[in-house]
Coordinates of C-alpha atoms in Angstrom, one line a residue:
Chain A
M95 CA 111.8 144.2 61.0
H96 CA 108.5 146.5 61.3
A97 CA 107.8 146.1 57.6
E98 CA 107.2 142.5 57.8
T99 CA 104.1 141.5 57.4
L100 CA 102.4 140.1 61.1
T101 CA 101.9 136.4 60.8
P102 CA 100.3 134.6 63.2
E103 CA 103.3 132.6 62.6
R104 CA 105.5 135.2 63.7
I105 CA 103.9 136.5 66.7
L106 CA 103.7 132.8 68.2
N107 CA 107.6 132.7 67.9
A108 CA 107.4 135.7 69.8
T109 CA 105.4 134.9 72.6
V110 CA 107.9 131.7 72.5
D111 CA 111.2 134.4 73.7
V112 CA 109.0 136.1 76.1
L113 CA 108.3 133.6 77.9
R114 CA 110.9 132.2 77.6
R115 CA 112.1 135.5 79.2
Y116 CA 108.9 136.0 82.6
G117 CA 107.5 133.5 81.9
P118 CA 103.7 132.1 81.6
N119 CA 102.4 133.5 84.6
K120 CA 103.9 136.8 84.2
A121 CA 104.1 137.7 80.2
T122 CA 101.7 139.7 78.8
V123 CA 100.5 140.1 75.1
V124 CA 102.4 144.0 75.9
D125 CA 105.2 142.0 75.8
V126 CA 104.6 139.8 73.3
A127 CA 104.0 143.4 71.4
R128 CA 107.5 145.6 72.1
E129 CA 109.1 142.7 70.8
L130 CA 108.1 142.8 67.3
G131 CA 107.3 146.2 67.9
V132 CA 103.8 146.5 66.6
S133 CA 100.7 147.5 69.2
H134 CA 98.8 145.2 71.6
G135 CA 95.8 145.6 69.5
S136 CA 97.8 143.9 65.9
V137 CA 98.9 141.2 68.2
Y138 CA 94.7 141.2 69.5
R139 CA 93.6 141.1 65.8
H140 CA 95.0 137.2 65.2
F141 CA 94.9 136.4 69.1
A142 CA 91.4 137.2 71.5
S143 CA 92.8 136.8 74.3
K144 CA 97.1 135.9 76.0
S145 CA 95.4 132.1 77.3
A146 CA 94.0 132.1 73.7
L147 CA 97.6 132.5 72.3
L148 CA 99.3 130.8 74.6
D149 CA 97.2 127.8 73.3
A150 CA 98.3 128.2 70.1
V151 CA 101.9 128.4 71.4
A152 CA 101.1 124.7 73.5
E153 CA 99.3 122.9 70.3
R154 CA 102.3 124.2 68.0
W155 CA 104.9 123.0 69.8
L156 CA 102.7 119.2 70.1
A157 CA 102.0 118.8 66.7
E158 CA 105.5 119.8 65.5
I159 CA 106.6 116.5 68.0
S160 CA 103.5 114.8 66.9
A161 CA 104.0 115.0 63.3
P162 CA 106.5 112.6 62.7
L163 CA 103.9 109.7 64.7
D164 CA 101.6 110.2 62.0
D165 CA 104.8 108.7 59.2
V166 CA 105.3 106.6 61.7
L167 CA 101.5 104.8 61.0
Q168 CA 101.7 104.8 57.3
R169 CA 103.7 102.6 57.1
Q170 CA 103.9 98.8 56.0
D171 CA 105.0 96.7 58.1
R172 CA 103.6 93.3 61.2
S173 CA 101.6 96.0 64.5
V174 CA 105.1 95.1 66.0
A175 CA 107.7 96.7 65.1
K176 CA 104.9 99.8 64.0
L177 CA 104.8 99.9 67.8
R178 CA 107.4 100.0 69.0
A179 CA 108.8 102.6 65.9
W180 CA 105.6 105.2 67.3
L181 CA 106.8 104.6 70.2
E182 CA 110.8 105.8 69.9
C183 CA 109.7 108.4 67.6
L184 CA 107.8 109.9 70.6
M185 CA 110.3 109.5 72.5
H186 CA 113.0 110.5 70.4
T187 CA 111.5 113.8 69.3
K188 CA 111.2 114.2 72.9
Q189 CA 114.3 113.9 74.3
Q190 CA 116.4 115.8 71.9
R191 CA 114.6 118.5 71.8
A192 CA 115.1 118.0 75.6
S193 CA 119.0 117.6 75.1
Q194 CA 119.3 119.9 72.5
D195 CA 117.7 123.1 74.2
P196 CA 116.8 122.5 77.7
Q197 CA 115.7 126.1 78.9
L198 CA 113.2 126.1 75.4
F199 CA 112.3 122.5 76.4
A200 CA 111.4 123.4 79.7
T201 CA 109.7 126.7 78.3
Y202 CA 106.9 124.9 76.5
S203 CA 106.4 121.7 78.5
G204 CA 106.5 124.2 81.6
L205 CA 103.1 126.0 79.9
V206 CA 102.0 123.0 78.4
L207 CA 101.0 121.3 81.9
G208 CA 99.8 124.2 82.6
L209 CA 96.9 124.1 80.0
R210 CA 94.7 121.3 81.1
Q211 CA 92.3 121.5 78.3
V212 CA 95.7 122.1 75.8
T213 CA 96.8 119.1 77.3
D214 CA 94.2 116.5 77.6
Q215 CA 93.1 116.8 74.0
H216 CA 97.1 116.0 72.6
V217 CA 96.6 112.3 75.3
A218 CA 93.2 111.8 73.7
H219 CA 94.8 112.5 70.5
M220 CA 98.4 110.7 71.0
I221 CA 95.9 107.8 72.8
A222 CA 93.8 107.3 69.4
Q223 CA 97.0 107.0 67.5
I224 CA 98.2 104.0 70.3
E225 CA 94.6 102.5 70.0
R226 CA 94.4 101.9 66.0
L227 CA 98.3 100.3 66.2
V228 CA 96.3 98.0 69.1
H229 CA 93.5 97.6 66.5
E230 CA 95.6 96.6 63.4
G231 CA 97.7 94.6 65.1
V232 CA 94.6 91.9 66.4
A233 CA 93.3 92.2 62.9
N234 CA 96.5 91.1 61.6
A235 CA 96.3 88.3 64.6
E236 CA 99.2 89.8 65.9
F237 CA 98.4 91.5 69.2
V238 CA 95.3 89.7 72.0
V239 CA 93.4 92.4 73.5
N240 CA 89.8 92.9 75.2
D241 CA 89.3 96.3 75.6
A242 CA 91.6 98.3 72.7
N243 CA 91.1 101.3 73.8
A244 CA 92.1 100.4 77.7
T245 CA 95.6 98.7 76.4
A246 CA 96.6 101.8 74.3
T247 CA 95.9 103.8 77.1
A248 CA 97.9 101.2 79.6
I249 CA 100.4 101.4 76.7
W250 CA 100.3 105.8 77.1
H251 CA 100.9 105.4 80.8
A252 CA 103.1 102.8 81.9
T253 CA 105.3 104.6 79.2
A254 CA 105.5 107.8 80.3
R255 CA 108.4 107.3 82.4
F256 CA 110.2 107.3 78.7
H257 CA 108.1 110.7 77.1
N258 CA 106.4 112.8 79.6
P259 CA 108.3 115.8 80.6
L260 CA 107.6 115.8 84.4
F261 CA 110.6 112.8 83.7
V262 CA 112.9 115.1 81.8
A263 CA 115.6 114.4 84.8
A264 CA 115.3 110.8 83.7
W265 CA 116.7 111.1 79.6
S266 CA 120.2 111.4 80.9
E267 CA 119.9 108.4 83.2
P268 CA 122.9 105.8 81.7
S269 CA 120.5 102.6 82.4
L270 CA 116.5 104.6 80.4
A271 CA 117.5 102.2 77.5
A272 CA 117.5 99.5 79.1
E273 CA 114.5 100.5 81.4
F274 CA 112.5 100.5 78.7
E275 CA 113.1 97.4 77.3
A276 CA 112.5 96.2 80.8
V277 CA 109.0 98.4 79.8
W278 CA 108.8 96.9 76.0
E279 CA 109.3 93.4 76.7
L280 CA 106.6 93.2 80.5
M281 CA 104.0 95.2 77.6
I282 CA 104.4 93.2 74.2
N283 CA 104.5 89.3 76.6
G284 CA 100.8 91.0 77.7
L285 CA 100.1 91.8 73.7
L286 CA 101.4 89.3 71.6
V287 CA 99.9 86.1 71.0
R288 CA 101.4 83.3 71.8
Chain B
M296 CA 109.6 122.6 126.0
H297 CA 113.0 123.0 126.4
A298 CA 113.1 120.9 129.3
E299 CA 112.8 117.8 127.3
T300 CA 115.7 115.6 126.1
L301 CA 116.5 116.7 122.4
T302 CA 116.3 113.8 120.8
P303 CA 116.9 112.9 117.3
E304 CA 113.3 112.6 116.2
R305 CA 112.1 116.4 117.9
I306 CA 115.2 117.1 115.5
L307 CA 113.5 115.6 112.8
N308 CA 110.0 117.0 113.3
A309 CA 111.4 120.7 113.9
T310 CA 113.5 120.0 111.1
V311 CA 109.9 119.1 108.8
D312 CA 108.4 122.2 109.5
V313 CA 111.5 124.5 109.4
L314 CA 111.0 123.0 105.9
R315 CA 107.4 123.6 105.5
R316 CA 107.8 126.9 106.2
Y317 CA 111.8 128.1 104.2
G318 CA 112.5 124.9 101.6
P319 CA 115.1 122.6 101.5
N320 CA 117.6 125.6 100.1
K321 CA 116.3 128.5 102.4
A322 CA 116.1 126.1 105.5
T323 CA 119.4 126.0 107.9
V324 CA 120.4 124.1 110.7
V325 CA 120.4 127.9 112.8
D326 CA 115.8 127.4 112.0
V327 CA 115.7 123.9 113.1
A328 CA 117.8 125.1 116.4
R329 CA 115.7 128.0 117.2
E330 CA 112.4 126.4 117.0
L331 CA 113.7 123.8 119.6
G332 CA 114.9 126.7 121.2
V333 CA 118.2 124.8 121.7
S334 CA 122.0 126.1 120.1
H335 CA 123.2 124.5 116.8
G336 CA 126.2 122.8 118.3
S337 CA 123.1 120.4 120.1
V338 CA 121.9 119.3 116.5
Y339 CA 125.0 118.7 114.8
R340 CA 125.8 116.6 118.1
H341 CA 123.2 114.6 116.6
F342 CA 123.4 114.8 112.6
A343 CA 127.1 115.7 111.2
S344 CA 125.6 118.7 108.6
K345 CA 122.7 119.5 106.9
S346 CA 123.1 117.2 104.3
A347 CA 122.8 114.5 106.4
L348 CA 119.7 116.3 108.2
L349 CA 117.8 116.3 105.7
D350 CA 118.8 112.9 103.5
A351 CA 117.3 111.7 107.5
V352 CA 114.0 113.7 107.3
A353 CA 113.9 112.2 104.0
E354 CA 114.4 108.6 105.0
R355 CA 112.5 108.3 107.4
W356 CA 109.6 109.6 105.7
L357 CA 110.3 106.8 103.1
A358 CA 110.8 104.3 105.9
E359 CA 107.1 105.9 106.3
I360 CA 105.5 104.4 103.5
S361 CA 107.2 101.4 102.8
A362 CA 106.4 100.0 106.3
P363 CA 103.5 98.7 105.6
L364 CA 105.1 97.0 102.7
D365 CA 107.1 94.8 104.3
D366 CA 103.5 92.8 105.9
V367 CA 102.3 92.7 102.4
L368 CA 105.3 89.8 101.6
Q369 CA 104.4 88.0 104.4
R370 CA 101.0 87.2 103.8
Q371 CA 100.1 83.4 102.9
D372 CA 98.3 84.2 99.1
R373 CA 99.3 83.8 95.7
S374 CA 102.0 85.6 94.4
V375 CA 99.1 87.8 92.0
A376 CA 96.6 88.8 95.1
K377 CA 100.4 89.5 96.9
L378 CA 101.5 91.8 93.6
R379 CA 98.1 93.4 93.4
A380 CA 98.3 94.3 97.1
W381 CA 101.6 95.5 97.8
L382 CA 101.1 98.4 94.6
E383 CA 97.9 99.3 96.2
C384 CA 99.6 99.2 99.3
L385 CA 102.0 101.9 97.8
M386 CA 99.2 103.7 96.2
H387 CA 97.1 104.6 98.8
T388 CA 99.4 104.7 101.2
K389 CA 100.6 107.9 99.2
Q390 CA 97.2 109.0 97.7
Q391 CA 95.8 109.6 101.2
R392 CA 98.4 111.3 102.6
A393 CA 98.7 113.8 99.5
S394 CA 94.9 114.5 99.6
Q395 CA 95.8 114.3 104.3
D396 CA 97.8 117.4 104.0
P397 CA 98.5 118.1 100.5
Q398 CA 101.6 121.3 101.8
L399 CA 103.0 118.2 103.6
F400 CA 103.2 116.1 101.1
A401 CA 105.2 118.4 98.8
T402 CA 107.3 119.3 101.6
Y403 CA 109.0 115.5 101.6
S404 CA 108.3 115.4 98.1
G405 CA 109.6 118.1 97.1
L406 CA 112.5 117.1 98.9
V407 CA 112.9 113.7 98.7
L408 CA 113.0 114.6 94.8
G409 CA 116.5 116.0 95.0
L410 CA 118.5 114.3 97.2
R411 CA 119.6 111.6 94.9
Q412 CA 121.1 109.2 96.9
V413 CA 118.3 108.8 98.7
T414 CA 115.9 108.3 96.0
D415 CA 117.9 105.7 94.2
Q416 CA 118.3 103.3 97.4
H417 CA 114.9 103.2 98.2
V418 CA 113.9 102.7 94.7
A419 CA 116.2 100.0 95.0
H420 CA 114.4 98.6 97.6
M421 CA 111.3 99.1 96.0
I422 CA 112.1 97.0 93.3
A423 CA 114.4 93.8 95.3
Q424 CA 110.6 93.4 97.0
I425 CA 108.8 93.6 93.7
E426 CA 111.5 91.4 92.1
R427 CA 110.9 89.0 95.5
L428 CA 106.9 88.7 94.4
V429 CA 108.2 88.1 90.9
H430 CA 110.5 85.1 92.4
E431 CA 108.1 83.9 94.3
G432 CA 106.3 83.6 91.3
V433 CA 107.9 81.5 89.3
A434 CA 108.5 79.3 92.1
N435 CA 104.9 79.4 92.4
A436 CA 104.6 78.3 88.7
E437 CA 102.2 81.6 88.2
F438 CA 104.5 84.2 86.6
V439 CA 106.7 83.6 83.6
V440 CA 109.7 85.2 84.0
N441 CA 112.8 85.7 81.2
D442 CA 114.8 88.6 84.2
A443 CA 113.2 89.4 87.6
N444 CA 115.0 92.0 88.5
A445 CA 114.4 93.7 84.5
T446 CA 110.5 92.4 85.3
A447 CA 110.5 94.2 88.7
T448 CA 111.6 97.7 86.9
A449 CA 109.5 97.3 85.0
I450 CA 106.7 97.2 87.3
W451 CA 107.5 100.2 89.2
H452 CA 107.8 102.3 86.8
A453 CA 105.2 101.4 84.6
T454 CA 102.9 101.8 87.4
A455 CA 104.6 105.4 87.9
R456 CA 101.8 107.4 87.1
F457 CA 100.2 105.4 90.6
H458 CA 103.6 106.0 92.9
N459 CA 105.7 108.8 91.8
P460 CA 105.4 112.0 93.8
L461 CA 106.0 114.4 90.3
F462 CA 102.5 112.5 89.1
V463 CA 100.1 113.9 92.5
A464 CA 98.0 116.5 90.9
A465 CA 96.8 113.1 88.3
W466 CA 95.5 111.4 91.8
S467 CA 92.8 113.4 92.4
E468 CA 91.3 113.0 88.6
P469 CA 88.4 110.1 88.3
S470 CA 89.7 108.3 85.9
L471 CA 92.9 107.9 87.8
A472 CA 91.0 103.7 89.1
A473 CA 90.1 103.0 85.4
E474 CA 93.6 103.9 84.0
F475 CA 96.1 102.2 87.0
E476 CA 93.7 98.3 86.2
A477 CA 94.5 98.7 82.9
V478 CA 98.1 99.6 83.5
W479 CA 97.8 96.4 85.9
E480 CA 95.8 94.2 83.3
L481 CA 98.0 94.9 80.8
M482 CA 101.1 94.3 83.1
I483 CA 99.4 91.1 84.4
N484 CA 99.1 89.6 80.8
G485 CA 102.7 89.7 80.5
L486 CA 103.8 88.1 83.6
L487 CA 100.8 85.4 83.8
V488 CA 101.1 81.7 82.5
R489 CA 99.1 81.3 79.9

């Protein structure tokens, strides 16, 4: 197994295993190197510091979660349907990962919540996608909006219960779907041209 | 100090001190009794079990937080102004407590988050208050709403960022006020008669 080329991908996978075992505070680059059967110098050749390594793990996870959202933005459909599909895609991706492997989800989300800059960039990217949908809806004469960025920010925060890992315990509640419908209806009433 | 009468109030205060020190899992009724200089039998005379004691501590805290909200409901004002004042009162009460004594706030909120039944009752009580405001607004011809309970549930969850202790880290962010304005505008656009 040590004969395989040491790729960034393999280092990130080994880091996830180490994080799962020791958590982000106790895990070290030496643990990651040991997991791979290489020297820590070999790991540092790809990632300059533990901090760079953790950022890369968190960014890869967030990129995996947001990848299917890009496809939703490309669809030809009414903006209201695209906004609904975008939110459902985001919620389902996270909720599925949380239910399939709760401990891995807790490892990743605990890591991400502690990395302020990575989280801020991800949230800005998500709000920018919603803002694009809001602009589209205004251009289609579906939505009436004063400030598309404020509206997108509001949609992001108003739906936190359904996509923010802080609420993972609520995601297995039978009331979750009805709660989302209630929030969706309130938001969309405020957006749609009447 | 042992000469004072052993009131439920004194037991609850001592329990908070013990929780602060040991956390809800490790704290015992014996610790509380020791804190008060009484036998654990004296504590059990007021609270039948550790679980009953923790519930009472959590319920007292939540009652303190929601007490000023009752006054807002009694005001003579437009429903939109009352709903806004109710949310502000809730947010400010929690945010002030969190900033005045972060460790005490963490003790209480950690306790409450772990007590499912107490939390559910509190949330039902909060949503019932919002529902009352929504009904008033419909009666005043200020709001248009299909289902007042669903609307109240949506308002509660859509504003979680600003009152749910899970978000305590966000409460000191300079962007918080603007985020609330954005969510408020989106919600109120969906409620108001146009």
